[in-house]
Short mmCIF file of C-alpha atoms in Angstrom, two decimals:
data_model
loop_
_atom_site.label_atom_id
_atom_site.label_comp_id
_atom_site.label_asym_id
_atom_site.label_seq_id
_atom_site.Cartn_x
_atom_site.Cartn_y
_atom_site.Cartn_z
CA MET A 1 132.88 120.47 136.70
CA SER A 2 129.75 120.90 134.69
CA ASP A 3 127.12 118.22 133.97
CA PRO A 4 128.68 114.93 132.93
CA ILE A 5 128.64 114.01 129.27
CA LEU A 6 129.31 110.40 130.07
CA THR A 7 128.37 108.54 133.26
CA VAL A 8 129.55 104.98 133.61
CA SER A 9 128.18 103.13 136.60
CA SER A 10 129.13 99.76 137.98
CA LEU A 11 130.08 98.39 134.61
CA CYS A 12 130.86 94.65 134.61
CA GLY A 13 131.38 92.06 131.89
CA GLY A 14 133.20 91.78 128.59
CA TYR A 15 133.96 89.09 126.14
CA GLU A 16 132.49 85.68 126.54
CA LYS A 17 133.27 82.91 124.21
CA LYS A 18 130.47 80.49 123.28
CA THR A 19 131.93 77.03 122.77
CA LEU A 20 130.39 73.59 122.26
CA PHE A 21 130.52 73.04 125.98
CA GLY A 22 128.78 76.22 127.10
CA LYS A 23 129.96 79.69 127.81
CA GLN A 24 133.59 80.26 128.52
CA GLY A 25 135.70 83.33 129.15
CA ARG A 26 136.15 85.76 132.02
CA PRO A 27 134.49 88.99 132.88
CA VAL A 28 136.93 91.62 131.74
CA LEU A 29 135.57 94.65 133.64
CA ARG A 30 134.87 94.67 137.31
CA ASP A 31 132.63 97.38 138.74
CA VAL A 32 133.92 100.30 136.72
CA SER A 33 132.40 103.70 137.51
CA PHE A 34 133.38 107.16 136.46
CA THR A 35 132.15 110.27 134.76
CA VAL A 36 133.46 112.63 131.98
CA GLY A 37 132.40 116.24 132.01
CA LYS A 38 131.72 118.48 129.08
CA GLY A 39 134.96 119.48 127.31
CA GLU A 40 137.05 117.39 129.70
CA ILE A 41 140.02 115.33 128.69
CA VAL A 42 140.17 112.18 130.74
CA GLY A 43 143.09 109.79 130.51
CA LEU A 44 142.75 106.01 130.91
CA VAL A 45 145.98 104.20 131.69
CA GLY A 46 146.86 100.61 132.43
CA GLU A 47 148.82 97.71 131.01
CA SER A 48 147.72 95.96 127.87
CA GLY A 49 144.99 93.30 128.49
CA THR A 50 143.47 95.15 131.46
CA GLY A 51 140.24 95.94 129.56
CA LYS A 52 140.81 99.49 128.36
CA SER A 53 139.67 98.75 124.84
CA THR A 54 136.77 96.69 126.11
CA LEU A 55 135.65 99.61 128.18
CA ALA A 56 135.89 101.83 125.04
CA LYS A 57 133.80 99.40 123.09
CA MET A 58 131.11 99.29 125.81
CA ILE A 59 130.95 103.07 125.86
CA LEU A 60 130.36 103.03 122.08
CA GLY A 61 127.83 100.23 122.42
CA VAL A 62 129.70 97.61 120.37
CA VAL A 63 130.12 95.30 123.31
CA MET A 64 127.23 94.74 125.70
CA PRO A 65 128.01 94.86 129.46
CA ALA A 66 126.90 92.00 131.68
CA SER A 67 125.64 94.57 134.16
CA GLY A 68 125.96 98.27 134.92
CA ALA A 69 125.05 101.17 132.68
CA VAL A 70 126.52 103.67 130.29
CA ALA A 71 124.77 107.03 130.04
CA LEU A 72 125.78 109.35 127.21
CA ALA A 73 124.47 112.87 126.70
CA GLY A 74 124.97 113.12 123.02
CA GLN A 75 126.99 111.16 120.48
CA ALA A 76 130.29 109.27 120.99
CA ARG A 77 132.83 108.68 118.29
CA MET A 78 136.03 106.68 118.20
CA VAL A 79 139.63 107.24 116.99
CA PHE A 80 141.70 104.15 116.54
CA GLN A 81 145.42 103.39 117.22
CA ASN A 82 146.35 102.63 113.65
CA PRO A 83 145.07 105.44 111.48
CA GLY A 84 146.16 103.81 108.23
CA ALA A 85 144.01 100.77 108.86
CA SER A 86 140.96 102.65 110.24
CA LEU A 87 140.51 104.70 107.06
CA ASN A 88 138.84 103.06 104.07
CA PRO A 89 141.59 102.72 101.46
CA SER A 90 139.13 103.04 98.56
CA PHE A 91 137.70 106.38 99.66
CA THR A 92 139.23 109.81 99.14
CA VAL A 93 139.73 111.93 102.24
CA ARG A 94 136.68 113.99 101.29
CA ARG A 95 134.59 110.82 101.02
CA ILE A 96 135.90 109.56 104.36
CA LEU A 97 134.90 112.78 106.05
CA GLU A 98 131.51 112.90 104.31
CA GLU A 99 130.55 109.32 105.26
CA PRO A 100 129.59 109.93 108.91
CA LEU A 101 127.46 112.87 107.82
CA ARG A 102 125.78 110.86 105.02
CA VAL A 103 125.06 108.03 107.48
CA SER A 104 123.44 110.43 109.87
CA GLY A 105 121.26 111.91 107.11
CA VAL A 106 122.87 115.33 106.74
CA PRO A 107 121.55 117.04 103.52
CA ARG A 108 123.94 116.86 100.50
CA ALA A 109 124.28 120.61 100.22
CA GLU A 110 125.77 120.82 103.65
CA LEU A 111 128.43 118.10 103.03
CA ALA A 112 131.10 120.17 101.29
CA PRO A 113 131.13 123.16 103.72
CA ARG A 114 131.20 120.93 106.80
CA VAL A 115 134.00 118.82 105.33
CA GLU A 116 136.07 121.86 104.48
CA GLU A 117 135.42 123.44 107.90
CA ILE A 118 136.55 120.42 109.84
CA ALA A 119 139.56 119.79 107.53
CA ALA A 120 140.80 123.36 108.08
CA GLN A 121 140.22 122.94 111.86
CA CYS A 122 142.29 119.79 111.88
CA GLY A 123 145.14 121.25 109.90
CA LEU A 124 144.48 119.39 106.65
CA GLU A 125 145.15 121.33 103.47
CA LYS A 126 142.32 121.42 100.94
CA SER A 127 144.39 119.65 98.34
CA LEU A 128 144.56 116.58 100.60
CA LEU A 129 140.80 116.09 100.33
CA ALA A 130 141.17 114.66 96.85
CA VAL A 131 143.73 111.98 97.77
CA ARG A 132 143.32 108.48 99.18
CA PRO A 133 144.57 107.85 102.76
CA GLY A 134 147.30 105.45 101.52
CA THR A 135 149.34 108.41 100.22
CA LEU A 136 149.20 110.38 103.45
CA SER A 137 151.71 110.27 106.29
CA GLY A 138 150.79 108.67 109.62
CA GLY A 139 150.26 112.10 111.24
CA GLN A 140 148.01 113.24 108.42
CA GLN A 141 146.02 110.00 108.52
CA GLN A 142 145.43 110.49 112.21
CA ARG A 143 144.27 114.05 111.61
CA VAL A 144 141.81 112.67 109.06
CA ALA A 145 140.57 110.08 111.52
CA ILE A 146 140.11 112.79 114.24
CA ALA A 147 138.32 115.00 111.65
CA ALA A 148 136.01 112.09 110.73
CA ALA A 149 135.24 111.53 114.44
CA LEU A 150 134.55 115.20 115.11
CA ILE A 151 132.64 116.08 111.94
CA THR A 152 129.26 114.99 113.40
CA ARG A 153 129.97 117.24 116.46
CA PRO A 154 129.88 114.46 119.01
CA ALA A 155 129.88 115.17 122.74
CA LEU A 156 132.61 112.62 123.40
CA VAL A 157 135.49 111.19 121.39
CA VAL A 158 137.05 107.95 122.62
CA ALA A 159 140.63 107.84 121.40
CA ASP A 160 142.27 104.38 121.76
CA GLU A 161 146.03 104.85 121.77
CA PRO A 162 145.80 107.57 119.07
CA VAL A 163 149.46 108.56 119.12
CA SER A 164 151.17 105.28 119.98
CA ALA A 165 151.95 104.46 116.39
CA LEU A 166 153.34 107.87 115.55
CA ASP A 167 156.73 109.52 115.83
CA VAL A 168 157.32 111.77 118.92
CA THR A 169 157.16 115.06 116.97
CA VAL A 170 154.11 113.99 114.98
CA ALA A 171 152.45 112.80 118.18
CA ALA A 172 153.05 116.16 119.75
CA GLY A 173 151.24 117.78 116.86
CA ILE A 174 148.30 115.50 117.31
CA LEU A 175 148.17 116.20 121.08
CA GLU A 176 148.26 119.92 120.34
CA LEU A 177 145.38 119.41 117.86
CA ILE A 178 143.24 117.60 120.48
CA ARG A 179 143.92 120.42 122.97
CA ARG A 180 142.88 123.04 120.42
CA LEU A 181 139.80 121.12 119.30
CA ARG A 182 138.67 120.71 122.88
CA ALA A 183 138.94 124.47 123.39
CA GLU A 184 137.23 125.31 120.09
CA THR A 185 134.48 122.74 120.02
CA GLY A 186 133.98 121.78 123.69
CA THR A 187 134.21 118.11 122.84
CA ALA A 188 135.23 115.78 125.71
CA PHE A 189 137.92 113.23 125.10
CA LEU A 190 138.50 109.89 126.74
CA PHE A 191 142.11 109.31 125.95
CA ILE A 192 143.42 105.77 126.29
CA SER A 193 147.11 105.42 126.49
CA HIS A 194 149.89 103.50 128.21
CA ASP A 195 152.18 106.49 127.92
CA LEU A 196 152.08 108.38 131.22
CA ASN A 197 153.99 111.34 129.86
CA VAL A 198 151.34 111.82 127.20
CA ILE A 199 148.57 111.57 129.80
CA ALA A 200 150.33 114.00 132.12
CA SER A 201 150.78 116.64 129.43
CA LEU A 202 147.26 116.34 127.91
CA CYS A 203 144.68 115.26 130.46
CA ASP A 204 142.72 116.98 133.13
CA ARG A 205 141.93 113.81 134.98
CA VAL A 206 143.19 110.24 134.91
CA LEU A 207 141.70 106.79 135.45
CA VAL A 208 144.13 103.99 136.41
CA MET A 209 142.97 100.56 135.50
CA LYS A 210 144.30 97.21 136.61
CA ASP A 211 142.79 93.77 135.94
CA GLY A 212 139.51 95.24 134.83
CA ALA A 213 139.01 97.54 137.81
CA LEU A 214 139.70 101.20 138.30
CA VAL A 215 142.21 101.32 141.16
CA GLU A 216 142.55 105.08 141.22
CA GLN A 217 141.03 108.15 139.67
CA GLY A 218 141.44 111.90 140.12
CA ASP A 219 143.09 115.01 139.03
CA VAL A 220 146.25 114.27 136.92
CA LYS A 221 148.54 116.38 139.16
CA THR A 222 147.26 114.78 142.32
CA VAL A 223 147.43 111.24 141.02
CA PHE A 224 150.80 111.61 139.50
CA THR A 225 152.44 113.48 142.36
CA SER A 226 150.94 111.53 145.28
CA PRO A 227 149.53 108.27 144.02
CA SER A 228 147.48 106.38 146.63
CA HIS A 229 147.41 102.95 145.01
CA PRO A 230 150.61 100.83 144.89
CA TYR A 231 149.96 99.98 141.29
CA THR A 232 149.93 103.61 140.26
CA ARG A 233 153.16 104.06 142.11
CA ARG A 234 154.72 101.15 140.25
CA LEU A 235 153.52 102.59 136.96
CA LEU A 236 155.11 105.94 137.78
CA ASP A 237 158.31 104.34 138.98
CA SER A 238 158.65 102.40 135.76
CA VAL A 239 158.57 105.66 133.74
CA LEU A 240 161.15 107.36 135.92
CA MET B 1 153.09 98.25 103.12
CA ARG B 2 154.33 94.86 101.92
CA ASN B 3 151.49 94.77 99.57
CA ARG B 4 152.39 98.06 97.95
CA ILE B 5 156.01 97.03 97.44
CA ALA B 6 154.95 93.82 95.77
CA VAL B 7 152.57 95.76 93.53
CA ARG B 8 155.30 98.18 92.56
CA SER B 9 157.79 95.46 91.57
CA GLY B 10 155.08 93.67 89.56
CA GLY B 11 153.74 96.94 88.18
CA ARG B 12 155.52 96.94 84.85
CA ALA B 13 154.68 93.35 83.96
CA GLY B 14 151.14 93.88 85.20
CA ARG B 15 150.71 96.92 82.99
CA VAL B 16 151.89 94.99 79.94
CA LEU B 17 149.43 92.11 80.72
CA LEU B 18 146.69 94.66 81.32
CA ILE B 19 147.22 96.52 77.98
CA LEU B 20 147.57 93.27 76.03
CA GLY B 21 144.45 91.85 77.64
CA LEU B 22 142.48 95.07 77.01
CA VAL B 23 143.55 95.10 73.35
CA LEU B 24 142.48 91.52 72.77
CA THR B 25 139.29 91.77 74.77
CA LEU B 26 138.23 95.03 73.09
CA SER B 27 138.87 93.59 69.62
CA VAL B 28 136.76 90.57 70.40
CA LEU B 29 134.03 92.79 71.81
CA LEU B 30 134.20 95.11 68.79
CA PHE B 31 134.01 92.06 66.47
CA THR B 32 130.98 90.80 68.40
CA LEU B 33 129.32 94.17 68.41
CA ILE B 34 129.71 94.63 64.65
CA GLY B 35 128.46 91.11 64.17
CA ALA B 36 125.24 92.04 66.04
CA PHE B 37 124.36 94.60 63.38
CA TYR B 38 126.34 93.75 60.19
CA THR B 39 127.77 90.64 58.64
CA PRO B 40 129.24 90.55 55.15
CA TYR B 41 126.91 87.74 54.15
CA ASP B 42 123.72 86.34 55.64
CA PRO B 43 125.18 83.76 57.99
CA THR B 44 122.38 81.25 57.08
CA GLU B 45 122.35 81.74 53.36
CA MET B 46 123.50 78.67 51.47
CA ASN B 47 125.33 78.72 48.20
CA GLY B 48 125.74 75.42 46.31
CA LEU B 49 128.35 76.87 43.93
CA GLU B 50 130.80 77.78 46.65
CA LYS B 51 130.81 74.72 48.92
CA LEU B 52 133.98 74.33 51.05
CA SER B 53 135.90 77.07 49.31
CA PRO B 54 139.16 78.01 51.06
CA PRO B 55 139.73 81.54 52.43
CA SER B 56 139.78 84.21 49.79
CA LEU B 57 139.11 87.93 49.58
CA SER B 58 135.38 87.42 49.07
CA HIS B 59 135.17 84.85 51.91
CA LEU B 60 137.84 85.75 54.47
CA PHE B 61 137.49 82.48 56.50
CA GLY B 62 136.23 80.42 53.52
CA THR B 63 132.88 78.69 53.34
CA ASP B 64 131.35 75.54 54.96
CA LYS B 65 129.73 72.50 53.32
CA PHE B 66 126.63 74.45 52.57
CA GLY B 67 128.56 77.26 51.02
CA ARG B 68 127.76 79.62 53.96
CA ASP B 69 130.28 82.36 54.74
CA ILE B 70 132.26 81.22 57.78
CA PHE B 71 133.38 84.81 58.69
CA SER B 72 129.75 85.84 59.03
CA ARG B 73 128.90 82.73 60.93
CA VAL B 74 131.88 83.21 63.26
CA MET B 75 130.66 86.79 63.93
CA LYS B 76 127.21 85.60 64.94
CA GLY B 77 128.61 82.65 66.81
CA THR B 78 130.95 84.88 68.85
CA LEU B 79 128.01 87.07 69.69
CA THR B 80 126.11 84.05 71.08
CA THR B 81 129.06 82.71 72.94
CA VAL B 82 130.16 86.01 74.48
CA SER B 83 126.62 86.96 75.50
CA VAL B 84 126.03 83.58 77.11
CA ALA B 85 129.35 83.92 78.95
CA LEU B 86 128.61 87.48 80.03
CA PHE B 87 125.12 86.65 81.42
CA THR B 88 126.53 83.54 83.08
CA VAL B 89 129.18 85.48 84.88
CA ALA B 90 126.87 88.32 85.72
CA LEU B 91 124.20 86.05 87.24
CA GLY B 92 126.45 83.40 88.80
CA GLY B 93 129.06 85.92 89.86
CA ALA B 94 126.58 88.31 91.51
CA ALA B 95 124.71 85.54 93.31
CA GLY B 96 127.94 83.80 94.42
CA SER B 97 129.63 87.01 95.50
CA LEU B 98 126.61 88.10 97.51
CA LEU B 99 126.31 84.72 99.25
CA GLY B 100 130.06 84.75 99.94
CA ALA B 101 129.90 88.30 101.22
CA VAL B 102 127.12 87.40 103.69
CA ALA B 103 129.00 84.31 104.83
CA GLY B 104 132.30 86.14 105.25
CA TYR B 105 130.79 89.20 106.91
CA TYR B 106 128.40 87.63 109.42
CA GLY B 107 130.37 84.39 110.07
CA GLY B 108 128.79 82.04 112.55
CA ALA B 109 125.72 80.07 111.60
CA ALA B 110 125.11 81.83 108.26
CA ASP B 111 128.68 81.08 107.23
CA ALA B 112 128.56 77.44 108.28
CA ILE B 113 125.28 76.73 106.48
CA LEU B 114 126.22 78.49 103.24
CA MET B 115 129.69 77.02 103.08
CA ARG B 116 128.46 73.44 103.70
CA LEU B 117 125.88 73.95 100.97
CA SER B 118 128.63 75.19 98.70
CA ASP B 119 130.84 72.22 99.68
CA THR B 120 128.06 69.89 98.68
CA LEU B 121 127.74 71.50 95.26
CA THR B 122 131.53 71.54 94.82
CA ALA B 123 131.63 67.79 95.53
CA PHE B 124 130.09 67.23 92.04
CA PRO B 125 131.97 68.26 88.92
CA ALA B 126 130.56 71.65 87.90
CA MET B 127 129.28 70.21 84.63
CA LEU B 128 127.09 67.66 86.28
CA PRO B 129 124.40 69.97 87.73
CA ALA B 130 124.58 71.84 84.45
CA LEU B 131 123.86 68.68 82.56
CA LEU B 132 121.00 67.84 84.91
CA ILE B 133 119.38 71.20 84.27
CA ILE B 134 119.72 70.83 80.52
CA SER B 135 118.31 67.39 80.55
CA LEU B 136 115.32 68.64 82.52
CA LEU B 137 114.71 71.83 80.56
CA GLY B 138 116.19 70.94 77.17
CA PRO B 139 118.98 72.73 75.29
CA GLY B 140 118.92 76.34 74.14
CA LYS B 141 120.91 79.45 75.00
CA TYR B 142 118.75 80.64 77.92
CA HIS B 143 118.90 77.25 79.58
CA VAL B 144 122.65 77.15 79.07
CA VAL B 145 122.94 80.51 80.87
CA LEU B 146 120.82 79.28 83.75
CA ALA B 147 122.64 75.94 84.05
CA LEU B 148 126.14 77.50 83.88
CA SER B 149 125.37 80.35 86.29
CA LEU B 150 124.17 77.85 88.88
CA ALA B 151 127.28 75.73 88.31
CA PHE B 152 129.42 78.87 88.82
CA VAL B 153 127.85 80.01 92.04
CA PRO B 154 129.91 77.90 94.51
CA SER B 155 133.34 78.99 93.22
CA PHE B 156 132.34 82.67 93.40
CA THR B 157 130.90 82.10 96.89
CA ARG B 158 134.20 80.67 98.06
CA VAL B 159 136.39 83.41 96.63
CA SER B 160 134.13 86.15 97.86
CA ARG B 161 133.74 84.72 101.31
CA ALA B 162 137.52 84.66 101.78
CA ALA B 163 137.86 88.23 100.59
CA PHE B 164 135.04 89.55 102.86
CA ALA B 165 136.18 87.62 105.88
CA GLY B 166 139.62 89.14 105.41
CA GLU B 167 138.31 92.68 105.06
CA ARG B 168 135.96 92.31 108.01
CA GLN B 169 138.85 92.16 110.43
CA LYS B 170 140.15 95.57 109.36
CA PRO B 171 139.53 98.62 111.60
CA TYR B 172 137.98 100.68 108.85
CA VAL B 173 135.05 98.24 108.88
CA THR B 174 134.64 98.58 112.64
CA ALA B 175 134.96 102.39 112.17
CA ALA B 176 132.14 102.34 109.57
CA ARG B 177 129.88 100.34 111.84
CA LEU B 178 130.62 102.66 114.76
CA GLN B 179 129.56 105.58 112.57
CA GLY B 180 126.15 103.95 112.36
CA ALA B 181 126.38 102.54 108.79
CA SER B 182 123.86 99.75 108.12
CA ASP B 183 125.09 96.23 107.23
CA PRO B 184 124.25 96.56 103.49
CA ARG B 185 125.98 99.97 103.42
CA VAL B 186 129.12 98.47 105.09
CA LEU B 187 129.12 95.48 102.74
CA LEU B 188 128.41 97.18 99.45
CA LEU B 189 129.92 100.67 99.90
CA HIS B 190 132.77 100.14 102.24
CA MET B 191 133.97 96.57 101.71
CA LEU B 192 133.08 95.65 98.13
CA PRO B 193 135.45 98.16 96.52
CA ASN B 194 138.32 96.81 98.67
CA THR B 195 137.70 93.23 97.50
CA ARG B 196 138.14 94.17 93.87
CA ARG B 197 141.72 92.80 93.73
CA VAL B 198 140.28 89.36 94.44
CA LEU B 199 136.83 89.59 92.86
CA LEU B 200 137.73 91.11 89.49
CA PRO B 201 140.24 88.37 88.55
CA ALA B 202 137.65 85.85 89.66
CA VAL B 203 135.11 87.41 87.24
CA THR B 204 137.56 87.30 84.32
CA ILE B 205 138.58 83.69 85.01
CA GLY B 206 134.86 82.94 85.36
CA PHE B 207 134.26 84.57 81.94
CA SER B 208 136.90 82.43 80.29
CA ASN B 209 135.55 79.35 81.92
CA ALA B 210 131.99 80.23 80.80
CA VAL B 211 133.13 80.71 77.15
CA LEU B 212 134.80 77.31 77.27
CA ALA B 213 131.89 75.66 79.08
CA GLU B 214 129.33 76.98 76.58
CA ALA B 215 131.57 75.85 73.71
CA GLY B 216 132.00 72.44 75.35
CA MET B 217 128.24 71.99 75.88
CA SER B 218 127.35 73.18 72.40
CA TYR B 219 130.06 70.88 70.98
CA LEU B 220 128.37 67.97 72.80
CA GLY B 221 125.03 69.05 71.39
CA ILE B 222 123.48 70.01 74.78
CA GLY B 223 124.08 73.74 74.50
CA VAL B 224 123.06 76.34 71.97
CA THR B 225 120.91 74.85 69.23
CA PRO B 226 120.34 75.93 65.60
CA PRO B 227 119.39 78.39 64.24
CA ASP B 228 121.58 80.14 66.92
CA ALA B 229 125.19 79.55 65.97
CA SER B 230 127.85 79.45 68.70
CA LEU B 231 131.56 78.89 68.49
CA GLY B 232 131.27 75.52 70.22
CA TYR B 233 128.45 74.35 68.00
CA MET B 234 130.43 75.41 64.86
CA LEU B 235 133.58 73.64 66.19
CA SER B 236 131.64 70.45 66.34
CA GLU B 237 130.51 70.96 62.79
CA ALA B 238 134.08 71.76 61.80
CA GLN B 239 135.43 68.60 63.36
CA GLY B 240 133.96 66.43 60.59
CA LEU B 241 135.45 68.67 57.94
CA LEU B 242 138.98 68.87 59.53
CA SER B 243 140.69 67.52 56.44
CA ALA B 244 138.34 68.95 53.81
CA ALA B 245 138.07 72.50 55.32
CA PRO B 246 140.65 73.00 58.07
CA TRP B 247 140.06 76.69 57.93
CA TYR B 248 136.60 76.24 59.53
CA ALA B 249 138.02 74.81 62.80
CA LEU B 250 140.91 77.29 62.75
CA ALA B 251 138.53 80.30 62.44
CA CYS B 252 136.30 79.16 65.27
CA GLY B 253 139.15 78.00 67.52
CA GLY B 254 141.18 81.06 66.80
CA VAL B 255 138.44 83.45 67.91
CA LEU B 256 137.73 81.31 70.96
CA LEU B 257 141.48 81.41 71.81
CA VAL B 258 141.69 85.18 71.46
CA ALA B 259 138.62 85.73 73.58
CA VAL B 260 139.75 83.45 76.39
CA LEU B 261 143.41 84.61 76.31
CA GLY B 262 142.41 88.30 76.20
CA VAL B 263 140.08 88.13 79.20
CA GLY B 264 142.62 85.90 81.03
CA LEU B 265 145.38 88.42 80.55
CA LEU B 266 143.03 91.23 81.55
CA GLY B 267 142.39 89.42 84.88
CA GLU B 268 146.08 88.77 85.48
CA GLY B 269 146.82 92.45 84.73
CA LEU B 270 144.04 93.68 87.07
CA LYS B 271 145.42 91.53 89.88
CA HIS B 272 148.68 93.42 89.69
CA ALA B 273 147.40 96.85 88.70
#
């Protein structure tokens, strides 16, 4: 593996609620450490409520950790579970794709070619650029969301359950797209999912999370064929 | 999804309201605009020979007790009333929406402080602070605009806060912030267009209310003062002549009705469009 794009070391903390009577809440993450290499697709599995999304938010810098560090070589972007809701309903697809570039100060003359390039790469027809996301199918919407994430050429894309809301065949198309984009652009993906089949078919490595801690991590084949932690075994059993 | 289905089922009725509202509003605006540059007679010119003459071809809405052409006066009066209402809604609406947006978007302390202030203002009838300002500054159209826009701020704040607090929860807002968009950019560029279904009807209702409030204040003699004519001021004149010249009150009231109804329908139509 080449130099890591993302290094997460001893990450602790998470949501804390401030109430009238002082701080309440529980530390969601407990001593989480891992790396993601350039162009690597790393899966993150675990039941809901184990802190997967909190980890994603810390990597993107939306939630501050109580302790530990996140080191990113380059930019990180996010793709959400519900593509319909994560795209601005008032914008056209073209405007949605332009927005990340405009925010990062890319000159106007470069906008159109960059948008058209990424749209073609993500399998979006040029005619779709003029429509608003509400008229697109779920699969097309997720392609737009992925295109919007990739258009600034980030080093890492964090995808939080990006295919969970999609039909199986549509989901397969999106997974194929992610594979292809990784090969073409060298972008690394942190792919959060509760679907072990998806993880097995897509990812190079997998992180297994339980109650805010990583209980196992390693090569997908190794982890899935000979899991060392009882929780991973239970997860695998529940699929079979 | 549910939203879209509801819109579709109400689409036809919404379109009818929208078109009707547009037609009425545009005719009032056209009437106002023409009145700004041309009136058939000088609205202040008196004519002792034609006092209180009923509507005729030479005086479409008749004349008042000084023999002035009511049609010309209504044209000028509508201009005053409509421009007072427009400025009121523009000022009060912009300030209120902005405060509401800040409260709804940031939440927390900003929200608590702004909303308690707004509660305090709402506790008084909207007319009371307006009366206070007029009694301090004196009547006149600019003071009416100032007084009414201040009185309108809390209701716009409330509506806009609810709209922005609702939008804030949506993932596209999180997505925009993750892309590195600044708070003003997120508020104005990303969220504002998506609150139009709530804010635009609030603006049109506000406009109707402002027209009625100006008319009410001028009727009471604390609004627009002569030589400016406004529909409300003219209505108060017309009241004394109700039996002698009923066309005077009918002309002023009729235009007022069309203006308020048109904008009201427009707002209703926009809500469903």
